[in-house]
Coordinates of C-alpha atoms in Angstrom, one line a residue:
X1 CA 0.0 0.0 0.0
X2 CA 2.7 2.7 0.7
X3 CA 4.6 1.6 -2.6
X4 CA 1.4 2.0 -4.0
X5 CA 1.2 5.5 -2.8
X6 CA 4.5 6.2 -3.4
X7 CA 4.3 5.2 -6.8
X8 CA 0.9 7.5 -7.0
X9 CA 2.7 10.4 -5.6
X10 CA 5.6 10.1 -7.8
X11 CA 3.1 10.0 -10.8
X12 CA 1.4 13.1 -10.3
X13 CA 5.0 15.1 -9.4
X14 CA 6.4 13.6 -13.4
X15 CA 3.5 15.7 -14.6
X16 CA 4.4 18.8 -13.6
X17 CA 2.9 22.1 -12.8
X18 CA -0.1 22.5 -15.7
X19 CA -4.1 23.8 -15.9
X20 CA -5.1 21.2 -13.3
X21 CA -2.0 20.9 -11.0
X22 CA -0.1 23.3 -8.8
X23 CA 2.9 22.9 -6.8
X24 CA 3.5 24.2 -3.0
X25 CA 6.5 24.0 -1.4
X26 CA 5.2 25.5 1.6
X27 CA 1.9 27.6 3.0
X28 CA 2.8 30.4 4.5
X29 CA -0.1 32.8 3.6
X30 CA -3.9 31.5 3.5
X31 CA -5.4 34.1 1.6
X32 CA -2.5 33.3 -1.1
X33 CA -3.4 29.9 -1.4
X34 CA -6.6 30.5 -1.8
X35 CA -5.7 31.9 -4.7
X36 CA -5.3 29.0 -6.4
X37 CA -8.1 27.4 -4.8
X38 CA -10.2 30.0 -6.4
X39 CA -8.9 29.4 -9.9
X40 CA -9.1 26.0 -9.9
X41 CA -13.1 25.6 -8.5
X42 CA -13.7 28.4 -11.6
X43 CA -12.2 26.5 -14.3
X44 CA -11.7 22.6 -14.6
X45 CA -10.6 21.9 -11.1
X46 CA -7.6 20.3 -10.1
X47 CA -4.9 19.4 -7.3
X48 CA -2.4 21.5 -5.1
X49 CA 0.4 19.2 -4.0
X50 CA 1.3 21.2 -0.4
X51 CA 5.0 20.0 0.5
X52 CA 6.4 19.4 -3.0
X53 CA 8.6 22.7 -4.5
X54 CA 8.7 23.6 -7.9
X55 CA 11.5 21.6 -9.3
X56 CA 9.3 18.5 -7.9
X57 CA 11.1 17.8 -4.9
X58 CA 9.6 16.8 -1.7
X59 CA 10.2 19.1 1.2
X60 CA 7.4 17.8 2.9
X61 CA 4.2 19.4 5.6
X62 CA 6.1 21.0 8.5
X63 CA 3.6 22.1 11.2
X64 CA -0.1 21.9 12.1
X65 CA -0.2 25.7 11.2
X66 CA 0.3 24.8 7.5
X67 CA -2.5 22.1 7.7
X68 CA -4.8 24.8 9.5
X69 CA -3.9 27.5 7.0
X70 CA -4.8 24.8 3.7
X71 CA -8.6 24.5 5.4
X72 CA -8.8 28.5 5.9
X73 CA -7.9 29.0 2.4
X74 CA -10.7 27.2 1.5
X75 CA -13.0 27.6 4.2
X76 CA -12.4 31.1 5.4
X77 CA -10.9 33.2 2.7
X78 CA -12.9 31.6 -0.5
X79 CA -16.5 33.0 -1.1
X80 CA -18.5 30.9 -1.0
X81 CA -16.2 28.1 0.6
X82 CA -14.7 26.1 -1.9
X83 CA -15.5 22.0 -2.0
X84 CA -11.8 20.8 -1.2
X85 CA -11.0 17.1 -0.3
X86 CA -7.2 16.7 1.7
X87 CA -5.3 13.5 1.1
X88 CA -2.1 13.0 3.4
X89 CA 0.5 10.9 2.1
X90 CA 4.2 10.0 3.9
X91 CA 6.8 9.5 1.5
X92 CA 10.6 9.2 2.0
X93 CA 9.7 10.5 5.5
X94 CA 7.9 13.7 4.5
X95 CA 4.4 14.6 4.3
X96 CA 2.7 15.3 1.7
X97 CA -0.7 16.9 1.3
X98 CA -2.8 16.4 -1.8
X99 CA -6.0 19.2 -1.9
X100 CA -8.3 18.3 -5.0
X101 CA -10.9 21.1 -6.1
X102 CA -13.8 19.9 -8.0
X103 CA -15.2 22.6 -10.6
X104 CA -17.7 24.8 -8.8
X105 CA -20.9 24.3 -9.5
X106 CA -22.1 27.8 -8.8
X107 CA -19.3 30.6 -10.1
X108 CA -17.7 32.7 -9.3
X109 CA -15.8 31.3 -6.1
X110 CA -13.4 34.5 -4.9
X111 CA -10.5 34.5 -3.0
X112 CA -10.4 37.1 -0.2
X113 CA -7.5 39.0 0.7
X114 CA -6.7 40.2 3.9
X115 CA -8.6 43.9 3.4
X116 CA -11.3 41.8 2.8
X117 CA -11.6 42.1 -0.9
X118 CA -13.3 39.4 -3.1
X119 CA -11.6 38.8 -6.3
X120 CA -12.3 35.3 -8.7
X121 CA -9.4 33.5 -10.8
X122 CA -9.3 31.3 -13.4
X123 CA -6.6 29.1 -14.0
X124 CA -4.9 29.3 -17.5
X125 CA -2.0 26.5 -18.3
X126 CA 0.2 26.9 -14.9
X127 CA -1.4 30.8 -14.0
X128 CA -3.8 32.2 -11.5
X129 CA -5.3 34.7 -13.5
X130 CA -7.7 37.3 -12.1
X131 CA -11.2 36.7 -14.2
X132 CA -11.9 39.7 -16.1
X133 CA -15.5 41.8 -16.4
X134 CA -16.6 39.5 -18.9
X135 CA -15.5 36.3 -17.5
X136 CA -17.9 37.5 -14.4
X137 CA -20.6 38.4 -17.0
X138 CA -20.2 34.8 -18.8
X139 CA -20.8 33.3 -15.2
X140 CA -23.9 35.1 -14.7
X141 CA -24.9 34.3 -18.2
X142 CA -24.8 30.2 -17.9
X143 CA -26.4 30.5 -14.5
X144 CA -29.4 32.0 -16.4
X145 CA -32.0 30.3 -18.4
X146 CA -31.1 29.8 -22.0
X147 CA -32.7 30.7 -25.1
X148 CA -31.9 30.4 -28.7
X149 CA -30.0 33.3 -30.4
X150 CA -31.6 33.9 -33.5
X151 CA -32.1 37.6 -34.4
X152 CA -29.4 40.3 -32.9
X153 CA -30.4 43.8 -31.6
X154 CA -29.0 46.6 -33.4
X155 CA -26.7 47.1 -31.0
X156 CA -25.4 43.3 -31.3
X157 CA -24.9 44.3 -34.9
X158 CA -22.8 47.1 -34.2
X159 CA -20.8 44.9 -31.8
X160 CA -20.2 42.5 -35.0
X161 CA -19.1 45.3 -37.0
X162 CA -16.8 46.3 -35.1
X163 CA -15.4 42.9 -34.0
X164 CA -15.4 42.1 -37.7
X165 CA -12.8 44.6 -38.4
X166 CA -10.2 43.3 -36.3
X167 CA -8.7 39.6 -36.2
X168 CA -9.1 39.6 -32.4
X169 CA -9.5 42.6 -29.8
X170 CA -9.1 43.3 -26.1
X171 CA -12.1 44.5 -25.1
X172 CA -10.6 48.0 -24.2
X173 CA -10.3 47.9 -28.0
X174 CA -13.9 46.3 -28.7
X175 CA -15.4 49.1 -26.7
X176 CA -13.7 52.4 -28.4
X177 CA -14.2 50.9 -31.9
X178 CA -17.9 50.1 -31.5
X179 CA -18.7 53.5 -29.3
X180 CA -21.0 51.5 -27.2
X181 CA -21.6 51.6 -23.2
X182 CA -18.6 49.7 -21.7
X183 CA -21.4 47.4 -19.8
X184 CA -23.6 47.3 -22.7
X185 CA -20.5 45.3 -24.9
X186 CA -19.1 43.1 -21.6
X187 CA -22.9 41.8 -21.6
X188 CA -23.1 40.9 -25.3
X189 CA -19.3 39.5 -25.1
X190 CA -20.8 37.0 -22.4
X191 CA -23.6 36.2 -24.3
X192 CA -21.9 35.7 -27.5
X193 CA -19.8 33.6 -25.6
X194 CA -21.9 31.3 -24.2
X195 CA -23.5 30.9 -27.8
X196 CA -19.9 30.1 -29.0
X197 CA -20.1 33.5 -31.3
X198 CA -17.1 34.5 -30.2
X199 CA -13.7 33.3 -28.7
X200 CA -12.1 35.0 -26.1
X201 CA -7.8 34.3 -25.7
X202 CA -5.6 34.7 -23.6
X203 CA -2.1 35.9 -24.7
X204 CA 0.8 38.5 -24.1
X205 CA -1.0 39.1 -20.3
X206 CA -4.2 39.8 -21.8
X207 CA -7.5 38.9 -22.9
X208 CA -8.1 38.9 -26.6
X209 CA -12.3 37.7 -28.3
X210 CA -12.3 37.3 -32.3
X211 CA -15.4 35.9 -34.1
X212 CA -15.8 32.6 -35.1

């Protein structure tokens, strides 16, 4: 059985750091971690591997403060608390903490900072990234009732237009080129969105959406 662990742990290490997997050498800072809880419960879930450091190394769980911090995290300083399941594994001596988010089934989940500020992440190949206005808006959007997308408003049209002129925009970009309401164009993003209208990209630290 501890082979069999072993051999588990070892597994999920020679995968790396990627969309669904972090690495932690150490928890110093609750409201950090939670973080990455945050972007994980708002995107495909995955698994934080407490005690392992980047390079995939074990330095193991060191104190009961560490263990209390991984259930504030998710308990205290993600809104709403975060599902989060804790396997503890002992390998070559050290202990090793497994935390597996499952996608949230209501989004967004925020992380809250000391200050007491609620901000959501999403989790984009081995980034935490903070969700933008429209990612919020997309949320909101799936959580409503859906409805067939047949005929745009004129101001959907204009939207097109101006997306139409460009390969692929930020939406600072979207917004001066079509001269509509900030809000008004982060609503129709989301929708179009949803509808799988448009594609939104991230690249270069940014968020780009282009037609499809």
């Amino acid at each position: 059985m501890v082979m069999n662990e072993r051999r588990y742990l070892f597994h999920l290490i020679d995968e790396g750091e990627h969309q669904q997997q972090d690495f932690k050498y150490k928890v110093t800072d609750a409201p950090k971690l939670a973080k990455s809880v945050s972007a994980f419960a708002n995107t495909d879930g995955g698994r934080l591997l407490i005690g392992v450091r980047d390079d995939g190394h074990l330095s193991g769980v060191r104190s009961e403060e560490e263990i209390y911090m991984m259930h504030a995290a998710a308990y205290r300083y993600c809104r709403p608390s975060a599902s989060i399941k804790f396997d503890t594994y002992v390998v070559d001596g050290r202990t090793i903490v497994v935390a597996t988010v499952p996608p949230a089934e209501k989004k967004p989940v925020c992380a809250v900072d000391e200050e007491g500020r609620a901000r959501a992440y999403i989790r984009i190949a081995d980034e935490n990234i903070v969700a933008t206005p429209v990612h919020l808006a997309i949320w909101r959007e799936q959580s409503a009732s859906s409805g067939a997308l047949t005929v745009y408003s004129e101001a959907e049209s204009k939207l097109i237009g101006a997306m139409a002129s460009s390969p692929r925009q930020t939406l600072n970009q979207i917004v001066r080129r079509s001269r509509l309401p900030r809000r008004k164009v982060i609503a129709m993003l989301a929708r179009f969105v949803r509808y799988e209208l448009v594609a939104c990209e991230f690249a270069d630290h940014q968020f780009f959406f282009s037609l499809k």
